[in-house]
PDB file of C-alpha atoms and ligand atoms in Angstrom:
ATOM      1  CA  UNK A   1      11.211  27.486  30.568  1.00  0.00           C
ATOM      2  CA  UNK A   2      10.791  29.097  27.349  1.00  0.00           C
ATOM      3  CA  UNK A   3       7.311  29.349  25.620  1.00  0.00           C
ATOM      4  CA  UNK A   4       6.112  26.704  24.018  1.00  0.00           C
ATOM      5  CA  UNK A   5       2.803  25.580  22.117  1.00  0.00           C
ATOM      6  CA  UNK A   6       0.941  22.350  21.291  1.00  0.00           C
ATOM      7  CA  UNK A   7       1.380  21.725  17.456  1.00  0.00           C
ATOM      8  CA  UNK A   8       0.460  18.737  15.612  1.00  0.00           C
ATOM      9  CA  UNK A   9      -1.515  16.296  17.475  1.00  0.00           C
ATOM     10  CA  UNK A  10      -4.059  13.494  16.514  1.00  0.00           C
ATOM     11  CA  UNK A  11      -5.210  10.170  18.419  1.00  0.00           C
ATOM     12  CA  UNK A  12      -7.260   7.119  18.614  1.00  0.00           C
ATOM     13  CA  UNK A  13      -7.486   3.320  18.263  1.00  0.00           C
ATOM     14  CA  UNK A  14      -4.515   1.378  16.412  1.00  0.00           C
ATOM     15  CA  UNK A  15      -4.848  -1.597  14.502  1.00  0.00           C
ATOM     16  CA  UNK A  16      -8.618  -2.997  15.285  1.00  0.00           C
ATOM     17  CA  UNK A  17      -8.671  -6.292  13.517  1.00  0.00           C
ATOM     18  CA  UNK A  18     -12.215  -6.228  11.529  1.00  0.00           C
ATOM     19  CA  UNK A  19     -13.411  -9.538  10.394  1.00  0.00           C
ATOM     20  CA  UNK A  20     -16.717  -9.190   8.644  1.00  0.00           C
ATOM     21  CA  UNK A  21     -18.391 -12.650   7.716  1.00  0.00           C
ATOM     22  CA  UNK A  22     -21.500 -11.748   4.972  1.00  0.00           C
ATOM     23  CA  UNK A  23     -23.623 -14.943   5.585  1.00  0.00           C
ATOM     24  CA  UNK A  24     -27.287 -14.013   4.025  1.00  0.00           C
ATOM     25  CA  UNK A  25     -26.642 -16.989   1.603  1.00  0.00           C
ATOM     26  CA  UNK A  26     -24.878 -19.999   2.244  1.00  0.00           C
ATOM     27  CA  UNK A  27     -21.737 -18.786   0.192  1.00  0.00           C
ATOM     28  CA  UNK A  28     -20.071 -16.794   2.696  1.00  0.00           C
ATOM     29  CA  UNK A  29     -17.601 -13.825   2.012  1.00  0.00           C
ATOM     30  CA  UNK A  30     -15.379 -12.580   4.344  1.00  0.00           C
ATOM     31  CA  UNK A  31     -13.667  -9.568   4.462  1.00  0.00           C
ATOM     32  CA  UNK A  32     -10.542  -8.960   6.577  1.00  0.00           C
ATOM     33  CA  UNK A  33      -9.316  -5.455   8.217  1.00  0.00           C
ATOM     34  CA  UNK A  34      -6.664  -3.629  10.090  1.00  0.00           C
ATOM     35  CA  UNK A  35      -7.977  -0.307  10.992  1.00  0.00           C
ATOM     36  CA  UNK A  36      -6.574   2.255  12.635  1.00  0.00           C
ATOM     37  CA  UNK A  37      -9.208   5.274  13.246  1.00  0.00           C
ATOM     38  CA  UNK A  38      -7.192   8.659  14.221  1.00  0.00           C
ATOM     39  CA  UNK A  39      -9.196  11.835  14.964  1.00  0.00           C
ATOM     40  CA  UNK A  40      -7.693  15.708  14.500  1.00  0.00           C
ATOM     41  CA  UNK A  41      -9.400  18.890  16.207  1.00  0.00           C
ATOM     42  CA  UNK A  42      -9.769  21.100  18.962  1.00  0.00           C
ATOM     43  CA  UNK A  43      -7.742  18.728  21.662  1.00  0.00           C
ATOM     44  CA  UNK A  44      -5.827  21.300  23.411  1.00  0.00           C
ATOM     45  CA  UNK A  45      -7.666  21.009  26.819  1.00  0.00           C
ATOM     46  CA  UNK A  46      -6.765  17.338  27.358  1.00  0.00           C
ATOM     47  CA  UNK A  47      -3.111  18.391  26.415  1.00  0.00           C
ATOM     48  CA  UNK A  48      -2.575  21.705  28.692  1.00  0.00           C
ATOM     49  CA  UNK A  49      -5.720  21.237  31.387  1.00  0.00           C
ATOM     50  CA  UNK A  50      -6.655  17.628  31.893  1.00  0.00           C
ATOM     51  CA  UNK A  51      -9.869  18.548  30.664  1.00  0.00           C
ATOM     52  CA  UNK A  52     -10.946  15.420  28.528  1.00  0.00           C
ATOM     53  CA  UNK A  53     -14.488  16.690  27.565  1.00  0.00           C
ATOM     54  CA  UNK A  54     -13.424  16.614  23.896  1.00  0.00           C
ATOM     55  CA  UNK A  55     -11.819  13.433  24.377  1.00  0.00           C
ATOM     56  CA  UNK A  56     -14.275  10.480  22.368  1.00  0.00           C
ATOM     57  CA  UNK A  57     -12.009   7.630  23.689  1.00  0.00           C
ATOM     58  CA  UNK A  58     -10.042   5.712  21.638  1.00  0.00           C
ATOM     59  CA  UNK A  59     -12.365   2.972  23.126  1.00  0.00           C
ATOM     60  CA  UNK A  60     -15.504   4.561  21.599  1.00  0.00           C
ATOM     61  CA  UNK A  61     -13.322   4.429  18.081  1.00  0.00           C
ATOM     62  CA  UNK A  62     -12.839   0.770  18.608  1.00  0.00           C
ATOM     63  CA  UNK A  63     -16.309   0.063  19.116  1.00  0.00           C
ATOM     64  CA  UNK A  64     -17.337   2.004  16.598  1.00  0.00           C
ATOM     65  CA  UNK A  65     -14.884   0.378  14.081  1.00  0.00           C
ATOM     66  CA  UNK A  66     -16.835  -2.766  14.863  1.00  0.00           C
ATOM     67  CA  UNK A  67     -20.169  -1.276  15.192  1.00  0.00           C
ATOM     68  CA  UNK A  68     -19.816  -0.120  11.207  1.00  0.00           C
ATOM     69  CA  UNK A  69     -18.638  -3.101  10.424  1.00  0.00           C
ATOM     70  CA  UNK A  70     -22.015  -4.493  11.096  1.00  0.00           C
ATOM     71  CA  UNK A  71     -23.668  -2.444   8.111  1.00  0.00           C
ATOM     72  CA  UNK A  72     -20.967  -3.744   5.832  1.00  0.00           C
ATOM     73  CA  UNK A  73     -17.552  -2.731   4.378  1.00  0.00           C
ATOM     74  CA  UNK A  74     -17.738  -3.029   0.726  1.00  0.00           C
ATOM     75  CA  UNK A  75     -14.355  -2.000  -0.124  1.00  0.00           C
ATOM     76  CA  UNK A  76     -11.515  -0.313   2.850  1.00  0.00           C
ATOM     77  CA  UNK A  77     -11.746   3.470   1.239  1.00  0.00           C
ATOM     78  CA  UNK A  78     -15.669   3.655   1.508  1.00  0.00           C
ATOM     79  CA  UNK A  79     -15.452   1.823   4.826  1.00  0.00           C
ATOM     80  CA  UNK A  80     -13.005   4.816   6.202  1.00  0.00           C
ATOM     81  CA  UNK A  81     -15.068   7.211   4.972  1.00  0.00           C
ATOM     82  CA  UNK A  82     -18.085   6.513   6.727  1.00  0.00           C
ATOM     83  CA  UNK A  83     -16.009   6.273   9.546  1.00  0.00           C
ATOM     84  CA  UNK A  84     -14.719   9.731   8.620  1.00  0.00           C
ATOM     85  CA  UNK A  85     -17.928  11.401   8.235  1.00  0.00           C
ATOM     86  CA  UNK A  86     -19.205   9.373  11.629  1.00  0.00           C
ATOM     87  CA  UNK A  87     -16.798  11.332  13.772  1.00  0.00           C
ATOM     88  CA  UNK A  88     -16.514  14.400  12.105  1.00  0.00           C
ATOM     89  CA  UNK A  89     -20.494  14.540  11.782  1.00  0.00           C
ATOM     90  CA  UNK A  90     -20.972  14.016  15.445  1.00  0.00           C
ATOM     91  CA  UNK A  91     -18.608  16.085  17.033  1.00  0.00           C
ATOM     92  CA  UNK A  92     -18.092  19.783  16.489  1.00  0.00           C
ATOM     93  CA  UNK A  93     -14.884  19.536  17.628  1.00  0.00           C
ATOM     94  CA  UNK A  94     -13.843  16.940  15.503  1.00  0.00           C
ATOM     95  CA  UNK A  95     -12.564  18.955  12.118  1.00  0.00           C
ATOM     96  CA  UNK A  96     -10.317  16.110  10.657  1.00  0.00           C
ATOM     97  CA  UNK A  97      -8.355  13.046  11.191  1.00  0.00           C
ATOM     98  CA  UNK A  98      -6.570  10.403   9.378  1.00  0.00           C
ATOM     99  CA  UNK A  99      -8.392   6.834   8.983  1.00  0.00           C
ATOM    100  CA  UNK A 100      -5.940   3.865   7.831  1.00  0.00           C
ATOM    101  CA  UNK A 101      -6.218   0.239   7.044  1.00  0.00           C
ATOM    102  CA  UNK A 102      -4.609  -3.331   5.127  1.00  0.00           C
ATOM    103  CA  UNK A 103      -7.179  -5.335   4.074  1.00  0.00           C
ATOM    104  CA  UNK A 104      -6.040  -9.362   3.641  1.00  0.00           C
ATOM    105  CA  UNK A 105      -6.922 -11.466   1.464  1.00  0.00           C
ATOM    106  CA  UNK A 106      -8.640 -14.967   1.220  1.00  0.00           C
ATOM    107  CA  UNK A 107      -9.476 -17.389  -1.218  1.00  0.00           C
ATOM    108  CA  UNK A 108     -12.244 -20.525  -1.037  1.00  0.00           C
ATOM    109  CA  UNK A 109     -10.310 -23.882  -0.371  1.00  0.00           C
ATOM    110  CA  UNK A 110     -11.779 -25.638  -3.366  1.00  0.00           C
ATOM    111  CA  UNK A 111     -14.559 -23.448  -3.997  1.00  0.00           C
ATOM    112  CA  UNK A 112     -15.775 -24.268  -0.583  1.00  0.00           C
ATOM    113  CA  UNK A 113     -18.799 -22.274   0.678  1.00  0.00           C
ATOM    114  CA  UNK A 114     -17.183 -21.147   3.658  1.00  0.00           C
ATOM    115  CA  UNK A 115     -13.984 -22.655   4.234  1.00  0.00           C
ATOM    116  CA  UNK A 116     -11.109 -20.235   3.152  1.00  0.00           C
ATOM    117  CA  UNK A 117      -7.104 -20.112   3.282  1.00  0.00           C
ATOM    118  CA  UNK A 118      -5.035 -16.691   3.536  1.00  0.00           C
ATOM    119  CA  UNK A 119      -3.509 -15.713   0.449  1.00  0.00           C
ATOM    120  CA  UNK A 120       0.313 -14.708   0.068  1.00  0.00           C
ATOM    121  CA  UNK A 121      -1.086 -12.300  -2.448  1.00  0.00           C
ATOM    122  CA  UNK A 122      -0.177  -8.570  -1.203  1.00  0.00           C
ATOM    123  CA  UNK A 123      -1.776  -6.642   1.239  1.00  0.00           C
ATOM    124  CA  UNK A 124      -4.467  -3.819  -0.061  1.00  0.00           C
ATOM    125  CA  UNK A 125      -3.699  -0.663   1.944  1.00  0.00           C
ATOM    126  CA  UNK A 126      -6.395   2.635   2.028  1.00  0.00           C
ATOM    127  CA  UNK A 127      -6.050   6.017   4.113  1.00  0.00           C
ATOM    128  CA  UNK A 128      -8.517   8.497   4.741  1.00  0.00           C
ATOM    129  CA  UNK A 129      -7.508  11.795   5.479  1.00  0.00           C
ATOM    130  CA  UNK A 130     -10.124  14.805   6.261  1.00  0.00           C
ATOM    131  CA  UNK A 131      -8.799  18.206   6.922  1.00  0.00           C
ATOM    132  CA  UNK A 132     -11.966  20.043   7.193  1.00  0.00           C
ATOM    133  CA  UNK A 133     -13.929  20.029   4.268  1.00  0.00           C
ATOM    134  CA  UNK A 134     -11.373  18.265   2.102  1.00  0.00           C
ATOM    135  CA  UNK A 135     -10.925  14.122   1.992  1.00  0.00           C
ATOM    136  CA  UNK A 136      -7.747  12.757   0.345  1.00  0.00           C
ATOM    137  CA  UNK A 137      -8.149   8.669  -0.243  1.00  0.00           C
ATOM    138  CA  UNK A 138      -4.891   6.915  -0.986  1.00  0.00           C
ATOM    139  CA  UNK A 139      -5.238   3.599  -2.498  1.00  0.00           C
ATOM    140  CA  UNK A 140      -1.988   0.724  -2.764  1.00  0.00           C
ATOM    141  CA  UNK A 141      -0.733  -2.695  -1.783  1.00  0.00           C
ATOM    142  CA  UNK A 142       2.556  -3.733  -0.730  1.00  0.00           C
ATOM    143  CA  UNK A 143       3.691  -7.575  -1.026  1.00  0.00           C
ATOM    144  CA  UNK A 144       3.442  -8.442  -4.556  1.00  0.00           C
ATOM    145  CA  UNK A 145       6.097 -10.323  -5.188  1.00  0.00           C
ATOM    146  CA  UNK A 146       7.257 -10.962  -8.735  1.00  0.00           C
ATOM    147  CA  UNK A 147       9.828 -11.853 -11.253  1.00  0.00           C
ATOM    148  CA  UNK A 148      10.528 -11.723 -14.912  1.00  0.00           C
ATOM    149  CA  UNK A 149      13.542 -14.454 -15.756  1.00  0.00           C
ATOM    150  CA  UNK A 150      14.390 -12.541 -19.049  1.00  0.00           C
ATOM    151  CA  UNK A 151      14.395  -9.563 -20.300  1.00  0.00           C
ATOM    152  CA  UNK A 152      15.864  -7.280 -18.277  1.00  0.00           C
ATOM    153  CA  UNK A 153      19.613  -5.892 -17.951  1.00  0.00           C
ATOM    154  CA  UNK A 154      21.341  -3.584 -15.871  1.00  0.00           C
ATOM    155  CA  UNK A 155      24.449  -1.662 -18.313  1.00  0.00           C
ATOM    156  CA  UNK A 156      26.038   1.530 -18.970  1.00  0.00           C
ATOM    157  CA  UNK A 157      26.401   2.404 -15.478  1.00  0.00           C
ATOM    158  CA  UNK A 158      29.525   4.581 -14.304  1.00  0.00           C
ATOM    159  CA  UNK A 159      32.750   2.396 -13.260  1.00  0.00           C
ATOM    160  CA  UNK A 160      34.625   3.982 -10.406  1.00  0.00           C
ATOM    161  CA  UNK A 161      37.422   1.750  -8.262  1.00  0.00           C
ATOM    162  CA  UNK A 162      34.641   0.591  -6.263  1.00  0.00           C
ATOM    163  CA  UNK A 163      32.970  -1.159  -8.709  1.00  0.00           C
ATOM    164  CA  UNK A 164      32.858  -4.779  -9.499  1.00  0.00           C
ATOM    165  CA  UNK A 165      29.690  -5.368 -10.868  1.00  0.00           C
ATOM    166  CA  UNK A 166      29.349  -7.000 -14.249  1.00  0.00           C
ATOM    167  CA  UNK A 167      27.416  -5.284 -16.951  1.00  0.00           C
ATOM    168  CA  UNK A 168      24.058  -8.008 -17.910  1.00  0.00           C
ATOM    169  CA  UNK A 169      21.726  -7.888 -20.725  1.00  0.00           C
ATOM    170  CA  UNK A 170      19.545 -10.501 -19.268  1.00  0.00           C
ATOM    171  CA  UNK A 171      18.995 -11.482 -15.997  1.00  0.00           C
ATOM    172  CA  UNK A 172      16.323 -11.823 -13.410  1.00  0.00           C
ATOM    173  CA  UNK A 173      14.151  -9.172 -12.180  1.00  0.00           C
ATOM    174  CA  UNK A 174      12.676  -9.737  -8.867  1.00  0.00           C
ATOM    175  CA  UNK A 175      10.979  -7.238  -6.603  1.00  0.00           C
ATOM    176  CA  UNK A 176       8.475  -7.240  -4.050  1.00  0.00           C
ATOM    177  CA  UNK A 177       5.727  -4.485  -5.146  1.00  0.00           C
ATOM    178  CA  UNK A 178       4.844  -1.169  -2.642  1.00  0.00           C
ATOM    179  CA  UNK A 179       2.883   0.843  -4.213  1.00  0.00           C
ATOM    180  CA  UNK A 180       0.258   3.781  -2.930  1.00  0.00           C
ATOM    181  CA  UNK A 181      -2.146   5.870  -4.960  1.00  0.00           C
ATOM    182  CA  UNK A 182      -4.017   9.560  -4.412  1.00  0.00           C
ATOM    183  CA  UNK A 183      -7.060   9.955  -6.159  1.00  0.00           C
ATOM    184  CA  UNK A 184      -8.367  13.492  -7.411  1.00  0.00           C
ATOM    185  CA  UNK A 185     -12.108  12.252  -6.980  1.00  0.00           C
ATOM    186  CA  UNK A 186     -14.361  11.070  -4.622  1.00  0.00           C
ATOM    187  CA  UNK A 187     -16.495   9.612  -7.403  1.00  0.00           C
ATOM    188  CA  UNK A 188     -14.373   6.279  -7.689  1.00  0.00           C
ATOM    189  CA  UNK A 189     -15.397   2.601  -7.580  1.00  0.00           C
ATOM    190  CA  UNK A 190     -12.712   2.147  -5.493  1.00  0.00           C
ATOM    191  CA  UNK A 191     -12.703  -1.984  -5.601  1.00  0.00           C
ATOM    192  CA  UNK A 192     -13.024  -1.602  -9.166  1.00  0.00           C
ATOM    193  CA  UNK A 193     -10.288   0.910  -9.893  1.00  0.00           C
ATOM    194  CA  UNK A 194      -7.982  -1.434  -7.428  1.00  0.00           C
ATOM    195  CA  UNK A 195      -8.240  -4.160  -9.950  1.00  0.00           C
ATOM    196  CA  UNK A 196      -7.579  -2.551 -12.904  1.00  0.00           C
ATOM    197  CA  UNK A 197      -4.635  -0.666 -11.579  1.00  0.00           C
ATOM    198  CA  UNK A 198      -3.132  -3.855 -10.088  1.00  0.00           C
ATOM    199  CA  UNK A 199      -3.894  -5.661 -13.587  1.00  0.00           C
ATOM    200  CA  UNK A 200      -1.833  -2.781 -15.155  1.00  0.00           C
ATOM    201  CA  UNK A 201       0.811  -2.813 -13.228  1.00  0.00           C
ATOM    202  CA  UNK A 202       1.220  -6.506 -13.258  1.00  0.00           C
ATOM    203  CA  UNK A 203       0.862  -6.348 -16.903  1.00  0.00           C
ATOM    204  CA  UNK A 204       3.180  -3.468 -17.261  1.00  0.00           C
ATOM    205  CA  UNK A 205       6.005  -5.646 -15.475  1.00  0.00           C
ATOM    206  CA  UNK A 206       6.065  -8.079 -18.155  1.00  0.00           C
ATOM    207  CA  UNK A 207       5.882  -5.940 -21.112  1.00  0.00           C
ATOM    208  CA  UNK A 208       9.590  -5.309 -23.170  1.00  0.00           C
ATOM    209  CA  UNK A 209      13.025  -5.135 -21.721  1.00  0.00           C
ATOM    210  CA  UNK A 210      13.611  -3.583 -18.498  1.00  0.00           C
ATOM    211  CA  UNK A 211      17.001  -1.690 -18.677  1.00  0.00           C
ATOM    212  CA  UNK A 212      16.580  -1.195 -14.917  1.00  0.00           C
ATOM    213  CA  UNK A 213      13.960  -1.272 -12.106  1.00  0.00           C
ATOM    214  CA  UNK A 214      14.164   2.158 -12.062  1.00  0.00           C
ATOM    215  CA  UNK A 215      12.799   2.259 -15.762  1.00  0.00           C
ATOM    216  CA  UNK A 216      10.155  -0.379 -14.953  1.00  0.00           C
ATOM    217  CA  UNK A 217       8.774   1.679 -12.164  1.00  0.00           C
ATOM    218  CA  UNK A 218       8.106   4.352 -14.305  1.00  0.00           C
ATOM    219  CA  UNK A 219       6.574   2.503 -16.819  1.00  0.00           C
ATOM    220  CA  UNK A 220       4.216   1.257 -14.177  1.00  0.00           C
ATOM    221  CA  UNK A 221       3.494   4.992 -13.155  1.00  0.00           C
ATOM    222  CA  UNK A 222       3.074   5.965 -16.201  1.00  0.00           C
ATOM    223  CA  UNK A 223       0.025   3.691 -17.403  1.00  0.00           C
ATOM    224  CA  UNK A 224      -1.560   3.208 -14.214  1.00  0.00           C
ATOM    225  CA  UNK A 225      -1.550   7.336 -14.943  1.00  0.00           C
ATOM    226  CA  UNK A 226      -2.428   6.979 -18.589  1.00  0.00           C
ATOM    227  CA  UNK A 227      -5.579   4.801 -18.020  1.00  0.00           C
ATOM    228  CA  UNK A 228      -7.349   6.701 -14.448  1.00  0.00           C
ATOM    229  CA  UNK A 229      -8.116   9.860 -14.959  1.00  0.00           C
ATOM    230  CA  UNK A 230      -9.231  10.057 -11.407  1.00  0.00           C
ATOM    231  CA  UNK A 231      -5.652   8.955 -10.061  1.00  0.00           C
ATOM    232  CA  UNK A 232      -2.976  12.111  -9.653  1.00  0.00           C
ATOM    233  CA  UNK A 233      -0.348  10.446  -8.172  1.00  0.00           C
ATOM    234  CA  UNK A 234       1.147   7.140  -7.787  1.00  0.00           C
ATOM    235  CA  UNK A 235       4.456   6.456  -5.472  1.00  0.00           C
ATOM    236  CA  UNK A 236       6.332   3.063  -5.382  1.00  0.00           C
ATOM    237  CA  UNK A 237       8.849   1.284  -3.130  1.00  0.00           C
ATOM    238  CA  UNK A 238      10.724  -2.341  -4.815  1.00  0.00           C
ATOM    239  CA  UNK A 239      13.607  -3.361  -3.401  1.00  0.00           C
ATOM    240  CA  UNK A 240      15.808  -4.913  -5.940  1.00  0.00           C
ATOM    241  CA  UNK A 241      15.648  -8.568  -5.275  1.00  0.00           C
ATOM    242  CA  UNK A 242      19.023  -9.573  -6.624  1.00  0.00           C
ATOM    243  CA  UNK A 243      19.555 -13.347  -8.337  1.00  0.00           C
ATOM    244  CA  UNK A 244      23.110 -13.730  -8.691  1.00  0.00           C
ATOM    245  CA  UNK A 245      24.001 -16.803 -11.502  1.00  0.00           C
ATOM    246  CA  UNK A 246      26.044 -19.346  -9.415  1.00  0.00           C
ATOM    247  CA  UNK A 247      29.432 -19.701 -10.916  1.00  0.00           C
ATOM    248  CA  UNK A 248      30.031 -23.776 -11.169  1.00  0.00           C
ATOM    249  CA  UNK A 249      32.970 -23.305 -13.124  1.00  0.00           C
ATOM    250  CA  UNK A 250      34.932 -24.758 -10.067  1.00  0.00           C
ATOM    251  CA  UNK A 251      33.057 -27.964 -10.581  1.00  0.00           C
ATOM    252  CA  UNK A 252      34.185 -28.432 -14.857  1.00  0.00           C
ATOM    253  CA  UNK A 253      30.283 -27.288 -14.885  1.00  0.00           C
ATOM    254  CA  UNK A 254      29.144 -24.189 -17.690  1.00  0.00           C
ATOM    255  CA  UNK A 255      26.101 -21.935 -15.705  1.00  0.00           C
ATOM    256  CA  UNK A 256      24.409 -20.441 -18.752  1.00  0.00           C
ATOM    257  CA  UNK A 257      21.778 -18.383 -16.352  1.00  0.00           C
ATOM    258  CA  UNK A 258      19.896 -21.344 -14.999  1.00  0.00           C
ATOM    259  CA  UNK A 259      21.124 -21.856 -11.813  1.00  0.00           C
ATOM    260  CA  UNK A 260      20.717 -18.393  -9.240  1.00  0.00           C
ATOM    261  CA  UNK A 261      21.611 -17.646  -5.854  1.00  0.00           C
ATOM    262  CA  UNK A 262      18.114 -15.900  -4.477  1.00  0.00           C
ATOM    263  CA  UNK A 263      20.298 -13.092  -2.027  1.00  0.00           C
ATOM    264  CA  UNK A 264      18.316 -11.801   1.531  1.00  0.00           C
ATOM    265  CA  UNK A 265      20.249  -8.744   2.000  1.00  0.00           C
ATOM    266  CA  UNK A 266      21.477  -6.211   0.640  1.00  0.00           C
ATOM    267  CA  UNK A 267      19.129  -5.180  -1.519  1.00  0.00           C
ATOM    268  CA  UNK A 268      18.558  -2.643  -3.993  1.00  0.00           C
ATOM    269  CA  UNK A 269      15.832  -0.357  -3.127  1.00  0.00           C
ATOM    270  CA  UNK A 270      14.437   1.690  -5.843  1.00  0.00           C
ATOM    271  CA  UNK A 271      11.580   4.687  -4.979  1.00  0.00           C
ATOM    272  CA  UNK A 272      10.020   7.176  -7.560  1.00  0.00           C
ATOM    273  CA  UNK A 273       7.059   9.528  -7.521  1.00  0.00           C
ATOM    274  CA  UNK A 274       4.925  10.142 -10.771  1.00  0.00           C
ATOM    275  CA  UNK A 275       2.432  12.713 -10.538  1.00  0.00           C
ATOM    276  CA  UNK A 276       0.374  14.531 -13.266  1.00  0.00           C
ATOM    277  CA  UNK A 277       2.014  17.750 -14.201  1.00  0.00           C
ATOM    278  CA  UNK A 278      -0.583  20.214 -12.907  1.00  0.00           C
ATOM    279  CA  UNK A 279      -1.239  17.767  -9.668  1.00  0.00           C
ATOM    280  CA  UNK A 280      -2.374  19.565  -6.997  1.00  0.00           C
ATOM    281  CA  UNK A 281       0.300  19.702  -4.057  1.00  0.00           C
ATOM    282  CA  UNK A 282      -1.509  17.162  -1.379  1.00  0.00           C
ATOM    283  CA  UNK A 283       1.848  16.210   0.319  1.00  0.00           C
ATOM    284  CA  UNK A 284       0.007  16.957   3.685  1.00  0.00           C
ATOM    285  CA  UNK A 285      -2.174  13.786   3.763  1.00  0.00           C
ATOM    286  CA  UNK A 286       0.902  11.549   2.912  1.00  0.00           C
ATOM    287  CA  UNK A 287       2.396  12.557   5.930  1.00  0.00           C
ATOM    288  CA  UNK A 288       2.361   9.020   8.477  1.00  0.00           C
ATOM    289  CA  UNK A 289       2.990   7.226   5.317  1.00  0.00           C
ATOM    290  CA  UNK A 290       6.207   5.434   5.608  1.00  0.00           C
ATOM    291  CA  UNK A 291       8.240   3.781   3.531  1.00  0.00           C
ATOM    292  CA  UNK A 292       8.003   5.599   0.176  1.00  0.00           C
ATOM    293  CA  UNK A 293       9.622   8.694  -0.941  1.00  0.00           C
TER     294      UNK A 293
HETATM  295  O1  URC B 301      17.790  -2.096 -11.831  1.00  0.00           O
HETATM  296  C1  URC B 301      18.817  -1.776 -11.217  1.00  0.00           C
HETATM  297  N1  URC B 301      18.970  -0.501 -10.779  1.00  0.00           N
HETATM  298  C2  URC B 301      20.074  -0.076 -10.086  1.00  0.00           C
HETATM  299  O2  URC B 301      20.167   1.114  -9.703  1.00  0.00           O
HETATM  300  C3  URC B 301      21.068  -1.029  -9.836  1.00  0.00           C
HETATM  301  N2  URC B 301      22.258  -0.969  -9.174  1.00  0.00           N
HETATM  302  C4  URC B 301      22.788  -2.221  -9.201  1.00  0.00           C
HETATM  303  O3  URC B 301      23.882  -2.549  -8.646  1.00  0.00           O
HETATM  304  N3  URC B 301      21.976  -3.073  -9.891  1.00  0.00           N
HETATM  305  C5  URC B 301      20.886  -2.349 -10.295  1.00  0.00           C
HETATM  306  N4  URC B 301      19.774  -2.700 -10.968  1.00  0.00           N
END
C-alpha cells in the first residue's frame, strides 16, 4: 500500500436540540437551538493508534452544550463562542473547531405569558469557526419566503431554438430567502445586527423594479454591505419560485395576471457572492457550508 497521511479531520456531537426556558419573571422567553459542536486538533492518535487520550467525547460536547445552556444563550454566535473558547481553553490539544447552529423561532399565542406557537418565519443560522487564534462568525437565515406581485420582469434574454419563454415586464417574484453573512469583527451585537440586516433585506426586496432575481440579489448585497461596516461578505441562495398566469382563454375567459399557477419544480435557482473589494480571503471557514456558492 502506498503512503498515506491523515489530513483533514474534525468531530463531535451533531444536532443537540437546546431549549432554554428564561423563567425569573412570570413572562417566560424561550429560546430554541440546533447545535452541532465540532472540535479540530492534535487527533492523530485515535486515528493511527487507538489511543483516545485526546479524545473529549462527543458525549462530553453534548453535555456541555446543555450545561452552557444553563448560564444563558443570548443570541446563537455568542452562545458558540463560549462554547469555542470552553474547549479550546481546556484542552491543549484542542487548537480549533467549527461550532454550528439554527435557532427557531416562537411567538406568544396572544401575548400569553408562556404559551407560544412556532413561527414559519425562517430559520436564524450562526457558525463558529476557530483556527487557532483566529474566530470567523457567519451570521444568515434560510426560509424567508416572499413575493412582490408587481414590479418585476424578466426581458432581453438571448433566444436560441430552445427557447419558449415569453419576455414579461411584470410578473410575480417569489423566492424563498438563504442567505449567510461573515463578519470582520468580533465587536458585534450580533442579535442586533441580525435585525437590521434582515429589515434591509426585506426592505430592499420591495424597493423599484426587479429586472431579474439576479439583480435583486445584488441589491440586497449591496445595502446589507452599505449599512455594516463590520459585515465583509454576504452570500445568497433563492430559488426562483416561478408563478405562471393561467391561460383561461379556452374557457371565452381574459387572464390579465390575476390568476397564477404556484409551480413545485423546476425552479430557478439563483446564487451570488458580494464581498468588499479588499475582503480578506476567509474561504476556509465556509468550508461545511452547503448550499451557497
Ligand atoms: O429572474 C430571473 N432570472 C433568470 O435567470 C431567469 N431565467 C428564467 O427562465 N426566468 C428567470 N428569471
Amino acid at each position: 500500500m502506498s503512503d498515506v497521511v491523515l489530513t483533514h479531520n474534525q468531530y463531535g456531537k451533531a444536532e443537540n436540540r437546546v431549549v432554554r426556558i428564561t423563567r425569573d419573571n412570570p413572562r417566560h422567553e424561550i429560546e430554541d437551538l440546533n447545535v452541532t459542536s465540532q472540535l479540530r486538533g492534535d487527533f492523530a492518535a485515535a486515528h493511527l493508534e487507538g489511543d483516545n487520550s485526546h479524545v473529549v467525547a462527543t458525549d462530553t460536547q453534548k453535555n456541555t452544550i446543555f450545561a452552557y445552556a444553563l448560564d444563558g444563550v443570548g443570541s446563537p454566535e455568542s452562545f458558540l463562542l463560549r462554547l469555542a473558547e470552553h474547549f479550546t481553553g481546556d484542552f491543549d490539544w484542542v487548537t480549533g473547531g467549527r461550532w454550528a447552529a439554527e435557532q427557531y423561532t416562537w411567538a406568544r399565542i396572544n401575548d400569553h405569558d408562556h404559551s407560544f406557537y412556532r413561527t414559519n418565519a425562517e430559520t436564524r443560522t450562526a457558525v463558529v469557526v476557530r483556527d487557532g487564534e483566529t474566530d470567523t462568525v457567519i451570521a444568515g437565515f434560510h426560509g424567508l419566503t416572499v413575493l412582490k406581485s408587481t414590479e418585476s420582469g424578466f426581458e432581453g434574454y438571448p433566444k436560441d431554438r430552445y427557447t419558449t419563454l415569453k419576455e414579461t415586464n411584470d410578473r410575480i417574484l417569489a423566492t424563498d430567502i438563504a442567505t449567510r453573512w461573515r463578519y470582520n469583527t468580533g465587536d458585534v451585537d450580533y442579535n442586533a445586527a441580525y435585525a437590521d440586516i434582515r429589515a434591509i433585506i426585506l426592505d430592499t426586496f420591495t424597493q423599484g423594479y426587479s429586472a431579474a432575481l439576479q439583480q435583486t440579489l445584488y441589491q440586497m448585497a449591496e445595502a446589507v454591505l452599505a449599512a455594516h461596516p463590520e459585515v465583509d461578505e454576504i452570500k445568497f441562495s433563492c430559488p426562483n419560485k416561478h408563478h405562471f398566469v393561467v391561460d383561461l382563454s379556452p374557457f371565452g375567459l381574459e387572464n390579465p395576471n390575476e390568476v397564477f399557477y404556484a409551480a413545485d419544480r423546476p425552479y430557478g435557482l439563483i446564487e451570488a457572492t458580494v464581498q468588499r473589494a479588499d475582503a480578506t480571503d476567509a474561504s476556509a471557514a465556509w468550508v461545511g457550508v452547503a448550499g451557497f456558492c
